[in-house]
Every structure is written in C-alpha cells, then in structure tokens.
mmCIF file of C-alpha atoms in Angstrom:
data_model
loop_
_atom_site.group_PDB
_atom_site.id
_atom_site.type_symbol
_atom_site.label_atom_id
_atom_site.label_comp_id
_atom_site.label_asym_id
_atom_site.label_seq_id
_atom_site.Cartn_x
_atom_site.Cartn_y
_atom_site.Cartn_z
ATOM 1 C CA UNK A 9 0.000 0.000 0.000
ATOM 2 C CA UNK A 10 2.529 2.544 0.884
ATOM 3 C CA UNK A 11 4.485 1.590 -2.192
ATOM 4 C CA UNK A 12 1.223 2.050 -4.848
ATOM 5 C CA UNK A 13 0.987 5.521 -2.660
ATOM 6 C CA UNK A 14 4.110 6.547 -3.522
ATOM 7 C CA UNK A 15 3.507 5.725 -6.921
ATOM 8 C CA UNK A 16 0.591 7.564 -7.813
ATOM 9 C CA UNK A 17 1.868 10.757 -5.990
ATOM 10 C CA UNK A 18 4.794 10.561 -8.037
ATOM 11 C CA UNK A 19 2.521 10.278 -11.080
ATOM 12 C CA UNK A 20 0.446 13.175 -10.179
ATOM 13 C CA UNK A 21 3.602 15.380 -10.058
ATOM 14 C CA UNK A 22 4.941 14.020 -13.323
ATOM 15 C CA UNK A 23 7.947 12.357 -11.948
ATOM 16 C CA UNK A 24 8.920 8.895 -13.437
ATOM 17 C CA UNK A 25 8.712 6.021 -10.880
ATOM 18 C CA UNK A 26 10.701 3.291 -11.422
ATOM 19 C CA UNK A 27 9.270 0.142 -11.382
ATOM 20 C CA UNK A 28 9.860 -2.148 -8.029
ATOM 21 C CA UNK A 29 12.089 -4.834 -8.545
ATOM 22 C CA UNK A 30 10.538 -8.137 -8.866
ATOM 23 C CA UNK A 31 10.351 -10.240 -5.952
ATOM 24 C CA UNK A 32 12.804 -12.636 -7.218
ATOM 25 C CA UNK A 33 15.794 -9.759 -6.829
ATOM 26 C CA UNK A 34 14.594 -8.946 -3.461
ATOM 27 C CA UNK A 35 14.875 -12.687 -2.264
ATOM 28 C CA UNK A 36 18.175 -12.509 -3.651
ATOM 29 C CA UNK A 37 19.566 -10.115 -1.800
ATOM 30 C CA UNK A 38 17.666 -10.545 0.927
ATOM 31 C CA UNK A 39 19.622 -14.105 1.161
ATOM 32 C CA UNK A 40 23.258 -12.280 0.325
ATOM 33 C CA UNK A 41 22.763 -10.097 3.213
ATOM 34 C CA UNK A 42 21.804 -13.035 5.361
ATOM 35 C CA UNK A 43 24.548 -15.052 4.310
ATOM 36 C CA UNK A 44 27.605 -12.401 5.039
ATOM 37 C CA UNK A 45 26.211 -11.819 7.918
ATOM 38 C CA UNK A 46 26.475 -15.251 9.143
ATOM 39 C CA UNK A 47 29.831 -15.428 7.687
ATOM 40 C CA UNK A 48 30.858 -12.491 9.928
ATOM 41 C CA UNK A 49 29.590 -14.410 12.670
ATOM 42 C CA UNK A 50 31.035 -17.575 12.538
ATOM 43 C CA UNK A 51 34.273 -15.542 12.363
ATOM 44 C CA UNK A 52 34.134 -13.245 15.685
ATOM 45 C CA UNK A 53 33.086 -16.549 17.270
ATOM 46 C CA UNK A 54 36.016 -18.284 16.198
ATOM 47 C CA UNK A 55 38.377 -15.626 17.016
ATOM 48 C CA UNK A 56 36.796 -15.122 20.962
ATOM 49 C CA UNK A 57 36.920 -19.427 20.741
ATOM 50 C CA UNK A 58 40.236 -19.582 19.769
ATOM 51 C CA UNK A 59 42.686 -19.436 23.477
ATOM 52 C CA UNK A 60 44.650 -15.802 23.945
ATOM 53 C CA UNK A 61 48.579 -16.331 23.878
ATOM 54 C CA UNK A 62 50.023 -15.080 26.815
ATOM 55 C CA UNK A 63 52.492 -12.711 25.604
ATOM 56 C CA UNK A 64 55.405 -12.569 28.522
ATOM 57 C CA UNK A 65 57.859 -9.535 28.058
ATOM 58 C CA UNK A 66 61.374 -10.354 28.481
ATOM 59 C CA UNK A 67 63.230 -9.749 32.052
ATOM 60 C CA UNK A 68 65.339 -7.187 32.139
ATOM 61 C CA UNK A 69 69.140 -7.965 32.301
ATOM 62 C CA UNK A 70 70.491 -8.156 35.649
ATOM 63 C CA UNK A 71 72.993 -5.679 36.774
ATOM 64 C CA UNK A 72 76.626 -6.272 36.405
ATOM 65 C CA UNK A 73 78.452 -6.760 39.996
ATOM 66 C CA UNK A 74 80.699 -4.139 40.263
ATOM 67 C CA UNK A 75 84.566 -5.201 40.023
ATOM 68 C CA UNK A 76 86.177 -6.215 42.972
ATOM 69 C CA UNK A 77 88.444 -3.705 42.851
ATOM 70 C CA UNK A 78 85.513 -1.302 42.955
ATOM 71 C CA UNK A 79 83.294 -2.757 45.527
ATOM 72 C CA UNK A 80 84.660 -0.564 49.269
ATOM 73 C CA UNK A 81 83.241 -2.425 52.311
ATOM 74 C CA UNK A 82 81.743 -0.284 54.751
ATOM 75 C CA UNK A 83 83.353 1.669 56.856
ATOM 76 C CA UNK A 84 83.833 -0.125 60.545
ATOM 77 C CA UNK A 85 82.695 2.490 63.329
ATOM 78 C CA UNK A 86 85.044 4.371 65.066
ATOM 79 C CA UNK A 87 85.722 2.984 68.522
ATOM 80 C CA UNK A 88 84.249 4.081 71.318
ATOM 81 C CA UNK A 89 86.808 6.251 73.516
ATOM 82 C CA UNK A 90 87.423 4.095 76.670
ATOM 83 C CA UNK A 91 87.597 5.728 79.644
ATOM 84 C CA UNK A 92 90.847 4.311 81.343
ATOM 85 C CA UNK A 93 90.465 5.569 84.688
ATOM 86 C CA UNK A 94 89.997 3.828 87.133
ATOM 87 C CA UNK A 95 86.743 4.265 89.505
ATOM 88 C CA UNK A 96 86.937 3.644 93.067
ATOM 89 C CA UNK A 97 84.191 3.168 95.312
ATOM 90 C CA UNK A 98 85.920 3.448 98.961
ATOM 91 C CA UNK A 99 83.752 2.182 102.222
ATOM 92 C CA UNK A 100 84.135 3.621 105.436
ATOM 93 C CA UNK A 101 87.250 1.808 105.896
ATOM 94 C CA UNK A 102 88.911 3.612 103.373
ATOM 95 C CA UNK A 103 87.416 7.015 103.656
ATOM 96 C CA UNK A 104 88.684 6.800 107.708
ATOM 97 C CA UNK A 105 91.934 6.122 106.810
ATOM 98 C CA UNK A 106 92.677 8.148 103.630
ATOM 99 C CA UNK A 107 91.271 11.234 105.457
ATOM 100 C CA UNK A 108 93.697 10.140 108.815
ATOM 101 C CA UNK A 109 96.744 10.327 106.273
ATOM 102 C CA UNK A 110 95.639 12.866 104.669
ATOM 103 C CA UNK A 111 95.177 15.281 107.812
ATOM 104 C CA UNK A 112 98.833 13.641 108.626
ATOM 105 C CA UNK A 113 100.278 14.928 105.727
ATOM 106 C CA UNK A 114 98.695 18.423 106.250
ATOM 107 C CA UNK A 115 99.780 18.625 109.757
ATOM 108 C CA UNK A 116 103.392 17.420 108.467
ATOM 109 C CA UNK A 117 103.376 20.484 106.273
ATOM 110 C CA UNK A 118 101.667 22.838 107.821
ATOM 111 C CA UNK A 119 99.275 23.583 104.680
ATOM 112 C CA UNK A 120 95.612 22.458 105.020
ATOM 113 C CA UNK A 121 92.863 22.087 102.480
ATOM 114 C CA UNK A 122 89.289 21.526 102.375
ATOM 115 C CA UNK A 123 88.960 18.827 100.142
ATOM 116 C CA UNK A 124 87.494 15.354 101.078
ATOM 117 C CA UNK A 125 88.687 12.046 100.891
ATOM 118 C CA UNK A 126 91.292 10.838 98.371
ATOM 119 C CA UNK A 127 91.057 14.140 96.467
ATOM 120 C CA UNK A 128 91.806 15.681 99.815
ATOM 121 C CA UNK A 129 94.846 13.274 99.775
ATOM 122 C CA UNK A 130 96.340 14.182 96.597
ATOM 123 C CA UNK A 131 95.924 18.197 97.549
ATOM 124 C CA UNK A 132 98.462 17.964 100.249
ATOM 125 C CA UNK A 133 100.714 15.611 98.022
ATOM 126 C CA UNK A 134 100.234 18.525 95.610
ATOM 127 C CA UNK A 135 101.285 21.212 97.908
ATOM 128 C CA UNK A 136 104.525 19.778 99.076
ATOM 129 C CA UNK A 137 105.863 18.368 95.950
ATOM 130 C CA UNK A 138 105.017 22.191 94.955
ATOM 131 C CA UNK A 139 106.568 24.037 97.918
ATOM 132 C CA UNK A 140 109.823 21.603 99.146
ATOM 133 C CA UNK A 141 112.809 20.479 97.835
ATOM 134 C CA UNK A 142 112.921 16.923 97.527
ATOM 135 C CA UNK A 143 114.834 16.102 100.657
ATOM 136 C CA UNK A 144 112.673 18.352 102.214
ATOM 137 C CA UNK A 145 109.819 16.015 100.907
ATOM 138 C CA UNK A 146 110.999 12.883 102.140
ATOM 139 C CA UNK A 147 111.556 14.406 105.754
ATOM 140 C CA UNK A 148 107.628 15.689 105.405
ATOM 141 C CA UNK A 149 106.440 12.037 104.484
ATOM 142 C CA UNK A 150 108.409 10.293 107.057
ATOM 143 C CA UNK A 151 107.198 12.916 109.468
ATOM 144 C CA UNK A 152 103.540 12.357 108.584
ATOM 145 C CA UNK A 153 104.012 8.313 108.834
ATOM 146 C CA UNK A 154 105.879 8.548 111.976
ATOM 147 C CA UNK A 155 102.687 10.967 113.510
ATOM 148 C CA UNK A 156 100.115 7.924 111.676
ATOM 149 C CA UNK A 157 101.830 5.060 113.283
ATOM 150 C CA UNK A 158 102.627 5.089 116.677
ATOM 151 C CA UNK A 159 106.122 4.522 117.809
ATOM 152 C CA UNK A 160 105.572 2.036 120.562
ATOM 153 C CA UNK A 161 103.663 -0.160 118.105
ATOM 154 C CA UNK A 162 106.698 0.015 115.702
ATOM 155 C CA UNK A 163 108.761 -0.951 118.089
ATOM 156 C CA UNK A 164 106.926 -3.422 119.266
ATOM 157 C CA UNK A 165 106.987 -5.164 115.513
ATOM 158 C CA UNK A 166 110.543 -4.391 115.120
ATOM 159 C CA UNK A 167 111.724 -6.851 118.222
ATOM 160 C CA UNK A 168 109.561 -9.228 117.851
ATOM 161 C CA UNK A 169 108.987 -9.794 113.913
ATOM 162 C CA UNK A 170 112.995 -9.832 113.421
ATOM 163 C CA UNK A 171 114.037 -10.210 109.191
ATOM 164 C CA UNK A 172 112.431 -13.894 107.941
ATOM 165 C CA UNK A 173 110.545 -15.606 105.758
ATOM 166 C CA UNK A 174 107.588 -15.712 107.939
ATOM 167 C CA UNK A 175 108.457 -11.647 108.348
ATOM 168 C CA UNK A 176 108.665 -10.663 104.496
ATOM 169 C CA UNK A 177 105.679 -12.502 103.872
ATOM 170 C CA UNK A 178 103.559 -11.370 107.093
ATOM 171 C CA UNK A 179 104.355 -8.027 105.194
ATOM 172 C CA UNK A 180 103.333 -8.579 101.954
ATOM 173 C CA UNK A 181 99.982 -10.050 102.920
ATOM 174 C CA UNK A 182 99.168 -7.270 105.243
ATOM 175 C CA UNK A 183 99.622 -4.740 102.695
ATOM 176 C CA UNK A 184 97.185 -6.365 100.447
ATOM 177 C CA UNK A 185 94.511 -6.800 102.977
ATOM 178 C CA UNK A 186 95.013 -3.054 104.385
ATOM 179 C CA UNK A 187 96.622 -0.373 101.953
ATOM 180 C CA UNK A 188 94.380 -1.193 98.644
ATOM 181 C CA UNK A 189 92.887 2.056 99.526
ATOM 182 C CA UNK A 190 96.171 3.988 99.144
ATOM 183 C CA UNK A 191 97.310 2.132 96.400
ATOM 184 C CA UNK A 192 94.690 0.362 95.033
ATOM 185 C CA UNK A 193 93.337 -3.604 94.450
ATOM 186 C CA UNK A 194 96.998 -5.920 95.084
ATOM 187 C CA UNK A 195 97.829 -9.346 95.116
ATOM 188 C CA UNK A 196 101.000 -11.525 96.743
ATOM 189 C CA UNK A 197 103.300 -13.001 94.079
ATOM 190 C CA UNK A 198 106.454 -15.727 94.733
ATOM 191 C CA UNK A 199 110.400 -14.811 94.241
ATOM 192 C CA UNK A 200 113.245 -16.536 94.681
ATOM 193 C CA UNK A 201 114.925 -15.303 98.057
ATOM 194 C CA UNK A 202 118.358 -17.302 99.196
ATOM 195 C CA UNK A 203 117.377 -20.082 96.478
ATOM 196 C CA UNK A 204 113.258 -20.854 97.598
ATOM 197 C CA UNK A 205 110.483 -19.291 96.871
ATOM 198 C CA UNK A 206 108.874 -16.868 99.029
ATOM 199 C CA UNK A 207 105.311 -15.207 98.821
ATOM 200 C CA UNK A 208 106.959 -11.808 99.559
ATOM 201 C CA UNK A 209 106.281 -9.740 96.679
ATOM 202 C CA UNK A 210 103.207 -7.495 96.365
ATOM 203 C CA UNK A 211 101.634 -6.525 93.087
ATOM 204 C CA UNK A 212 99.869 -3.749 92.226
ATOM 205 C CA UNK A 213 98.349 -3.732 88.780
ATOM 206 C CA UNK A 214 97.729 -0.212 88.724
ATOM 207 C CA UNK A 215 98.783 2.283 91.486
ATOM 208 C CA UNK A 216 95.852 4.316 92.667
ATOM 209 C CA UNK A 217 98.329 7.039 94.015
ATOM 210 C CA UNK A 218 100.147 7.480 90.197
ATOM 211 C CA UNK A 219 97.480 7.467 88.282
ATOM 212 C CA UNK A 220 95.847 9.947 90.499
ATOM 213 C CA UNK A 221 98.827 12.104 90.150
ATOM 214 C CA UNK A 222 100.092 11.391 86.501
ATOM 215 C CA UNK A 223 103.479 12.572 87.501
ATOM 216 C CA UNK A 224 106.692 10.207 88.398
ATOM 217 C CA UNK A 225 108.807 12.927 90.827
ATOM 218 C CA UNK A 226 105.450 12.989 92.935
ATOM 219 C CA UNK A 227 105.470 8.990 92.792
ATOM 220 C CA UNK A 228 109.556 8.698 94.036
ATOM 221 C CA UNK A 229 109.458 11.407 96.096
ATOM 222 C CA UNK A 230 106.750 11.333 98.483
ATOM 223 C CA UNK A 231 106.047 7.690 97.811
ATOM 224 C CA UNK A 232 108.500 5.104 97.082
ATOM 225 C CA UNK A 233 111.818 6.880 98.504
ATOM 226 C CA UNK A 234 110.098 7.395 102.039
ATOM 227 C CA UNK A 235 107.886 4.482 102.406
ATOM 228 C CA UNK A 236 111.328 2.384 101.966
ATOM 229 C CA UNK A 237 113.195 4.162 104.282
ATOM 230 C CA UNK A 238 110.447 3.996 106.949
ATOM 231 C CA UNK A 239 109.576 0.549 106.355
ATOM 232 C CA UNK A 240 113.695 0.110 106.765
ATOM 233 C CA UNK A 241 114.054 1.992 109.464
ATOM 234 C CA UNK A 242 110.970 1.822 111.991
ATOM 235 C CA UNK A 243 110.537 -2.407 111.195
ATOM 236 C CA UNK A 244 113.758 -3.496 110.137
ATOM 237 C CA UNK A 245 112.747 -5.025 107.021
ATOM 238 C CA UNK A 246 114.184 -3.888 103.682
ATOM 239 C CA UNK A 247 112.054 -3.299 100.901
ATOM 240 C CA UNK A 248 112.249 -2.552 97.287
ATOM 241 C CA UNK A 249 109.774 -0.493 95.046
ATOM 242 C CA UNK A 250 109.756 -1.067 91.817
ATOM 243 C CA UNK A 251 106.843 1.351 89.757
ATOM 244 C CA UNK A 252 106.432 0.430 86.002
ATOM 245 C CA UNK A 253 105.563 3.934 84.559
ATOM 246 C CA UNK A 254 104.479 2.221 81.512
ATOM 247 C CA UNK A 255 101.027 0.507 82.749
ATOM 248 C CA UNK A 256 100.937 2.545 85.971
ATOM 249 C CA UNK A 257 101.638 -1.232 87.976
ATOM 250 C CA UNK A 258 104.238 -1.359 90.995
ATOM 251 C CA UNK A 259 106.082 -4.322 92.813
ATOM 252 C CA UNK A 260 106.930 -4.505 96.479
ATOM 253 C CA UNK A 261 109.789 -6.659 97.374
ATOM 254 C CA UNK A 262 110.331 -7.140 100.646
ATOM 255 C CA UNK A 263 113.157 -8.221 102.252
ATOM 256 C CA UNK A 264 115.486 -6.801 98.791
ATOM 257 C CA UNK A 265 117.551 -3.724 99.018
ATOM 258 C CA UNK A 266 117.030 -1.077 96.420
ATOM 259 C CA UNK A 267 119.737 -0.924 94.110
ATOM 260 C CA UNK A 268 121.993 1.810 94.205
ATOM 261 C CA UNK A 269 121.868 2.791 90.398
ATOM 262 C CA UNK A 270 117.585 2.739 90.714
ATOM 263 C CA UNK A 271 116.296 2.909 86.985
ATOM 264 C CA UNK A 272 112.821 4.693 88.461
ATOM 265 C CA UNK A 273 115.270 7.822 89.497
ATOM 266 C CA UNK A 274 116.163 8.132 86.196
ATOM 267 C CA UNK A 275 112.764 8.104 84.303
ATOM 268 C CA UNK A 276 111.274 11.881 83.205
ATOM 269 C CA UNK A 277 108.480 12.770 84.190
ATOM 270 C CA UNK A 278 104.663 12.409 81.786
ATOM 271 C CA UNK A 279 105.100 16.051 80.372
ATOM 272 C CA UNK A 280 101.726 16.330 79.036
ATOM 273 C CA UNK A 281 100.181 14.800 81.855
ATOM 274 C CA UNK A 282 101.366 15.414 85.149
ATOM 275 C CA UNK A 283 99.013 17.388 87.637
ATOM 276 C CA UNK A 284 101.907 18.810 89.552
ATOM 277 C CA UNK A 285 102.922 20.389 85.921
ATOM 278 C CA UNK A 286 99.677 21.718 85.312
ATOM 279 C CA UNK A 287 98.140 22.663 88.253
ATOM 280 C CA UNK A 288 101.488 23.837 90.132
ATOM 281 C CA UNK A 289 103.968 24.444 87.434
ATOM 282 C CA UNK A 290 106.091 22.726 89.145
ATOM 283 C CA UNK A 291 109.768 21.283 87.435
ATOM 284 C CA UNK A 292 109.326 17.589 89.072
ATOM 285 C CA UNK A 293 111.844 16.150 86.834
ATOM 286 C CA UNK A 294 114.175 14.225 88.698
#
C-alpha cells in the first residue's frame, strides 16, 4: 500500500517512478545479506573461541656486579673512647683512713685544704711536691708516717717480727689486705729469696696514688723513697719499690735492698700529663 501511494503521488507530479524490482531480486539479496552476515559471525566466534597467547615480556638484564676492585666495604665504626680511669668506690674503711693520712700529711706540712677524701689526699701531696725540695719532701712524708703510726707499736713489731721468711711474707699479705685504699686492688706473688720461693712480693696492677697524680717525681718522692726508708728503718725489714711507669703497675719486694743505680730515678716525668705540671707548674723532673 505505501508503495502504490508513492507511486501515484509521483505520477500526479509528473515524476517517473521506477518500477519495483521483482520479488525474485529482493529474495536474492535478501539471502546475500543473510549469508555475510552469518559469515561475519562464525568468524568473531572463532576468534573469541580460539585461546589468547600469553604474551610474557622479556626480564630485564640483571645488573653487572661491580669489580672487585671497585666494591669498598663499609666503613667499621670508630671505637668508642674508653675511659681508662679507674673508679673507686671506697667504704668507710677507706674514707677513715685516707682522710687520717691525709690530715697527717697536712699537719706534716703545715698547709691544710678543704677537700674530702682521696682528692683531699692528693691536695696535700700537691702542695709539698710544689713548695719543698725533695729532701725536704721525704723528711715531710716520714714525718707524717711517723705521727700515723705510733712509735711504741713500731717498736713493738721491730723486736719481735725480726728479718724472715715468715716476716717478708707477714708483710706482703698485710699490705694487700690493708693499703688497697692507698694504692689500690693488690695481690701476693712468689720470688726466689736465698734459692726458695717466698710469697713476699706485692703486686699492684695499677697504682691508685700514680694514676691519680700522673706525675713520676710525685710517685719517688713522696712515695716510694720514704715508704722504703720507713719501712727500713721503723721495722727493720728492707724493701724494694719497683713502679712500672708504663702501665701505671708497681712491685713490692720485701726483704730486697734497692739498688743503688735505681732505673725509676732516672725516668722523666709524663710532660703532658702530670698534675703537679699543670696545676702547680712545678719542674718535678728528677
């Protein structure tokens, strides 16, 4: 109907229509269209049937190790700075009789201080190594022991501990039970004396008193030169000091004679770190 409309409008306006094709053409292409589109079909569906290739991209090359010569190992840390002093934790033991020799020492020179304890100690060390000559500082520590001890008690151990074994090593054992406070911790070691071995040797593996000090003329001079001519003199026992101003340690011999030639008068004193030097300017050179 729409087709014979079209038709006779187009007739009315004079137009030539051209005929419709016969139904023969249209089932024709009808059956073209029809069959490309099926043909398009069948091939989407056998492209989405057919299985995707994994496509995997290539790993990237691994980096080259660098050449031996070029690989620096880490640098190691810088130590830590030990602290080398020693720390002391004196009981009441200690504190009662460094402050006894240290007023002793004060009273001995006539100069006092306020200071407490071993610091107190080392003061008056200070100010006679600072103000005497050096006989003069022998005489001050001798009087100071003499004034600490008693002289009937000396006595007393001079008669009736004459020079022995049993003496030298009495000695040594008492001055490891009752001066580590001056001197610091000490053991008793063997020598040979006359051919046998004696337990008359005390070792100190670092002398509280030097190390305190830093400074050898302070160590000789109001240590080792009078303690040894006390020790001589008010108990009648010789005894030999022998400081190693290397590691600070000391050895007490007893019952040996210092030698006349002593290498520890001959050593110079630490010049950058003597406290007499800094804090007293004083020339403690021997």
């Amino acid at each position: 109907m729409e087709v014979a409309t079209c038709m006779l409008l187009a007739h009315a306006h004079g137009v030539g229509v051209l005929p419709p094709p016969p139904a023969a053409a249209r089932s024709v292409t009808k059956h073209s269209y029809t069959y490309t589109r099926r043909k398009r079909l069948a091939t989407v569906r056998g492209v989405m049937a057919r299985p995707q290739e994994v496509v995997v991209a290539p790993a990237p090359p691994a980096a080259r190790p660098a050449p031996a010569r070029e690989r620096t190992a880490p640098a190691p840390p810088p130590p830590a700075a030990a602290d080398t002093t020693t720390t002391y934790h004196d009981n009441w033991f200690d504190k009662l009789a460094i402050g006894y020799l240290s007023r002793n020492l004060q009273e001995a020179s006539g100069m006092r201080n306020g200071k407490d304890g071993y610091e107190g100690l080392i003061e008056a060390a200070l100010a006679i190594s600072a103000l005497f000559r050096v006989d003069q500082q022998w005489e001050t520590v001798a009087s100071a022991l003499e004034r600490a001890f008693p002289s009937y008690i000396l006595t007393m151990i001079k008669v009736m501990m004459p020079p022995s074994r049993f003496c030298r090593e009495y000695f040594a054992a008492f001055t490891t039970i009752f001066f580590p406070w001056l001197v610091g911790p000490c053991e008793v070691r063997e020598s040979e004396v006359d051919g046998r071995k004696e337990k008359n040797v005390v070792y100190i593996p670092k002398c509280r008193f030097l190390e305190s000090t830093n400074c050898v003329g302070m160590c000789t001079n109001l240590c080792k030169i009078p303690c040894q001519k006390f020790i001589q003199d008010s108990l009648g026992t010789a005894v030999y000091m022998s400081p190693n101003f290397e590691d600070m340690s000391c050895e007490m011999i007893f019952g040996q004679q210092p030698p006349e030639d002593d290498p520890a008068l001959k050593q110079p004193c630490f010049r950058t770190k003597c406290i007499a030097k800094q804090n007293r300017q004083v020339n403690c050179s021997i």
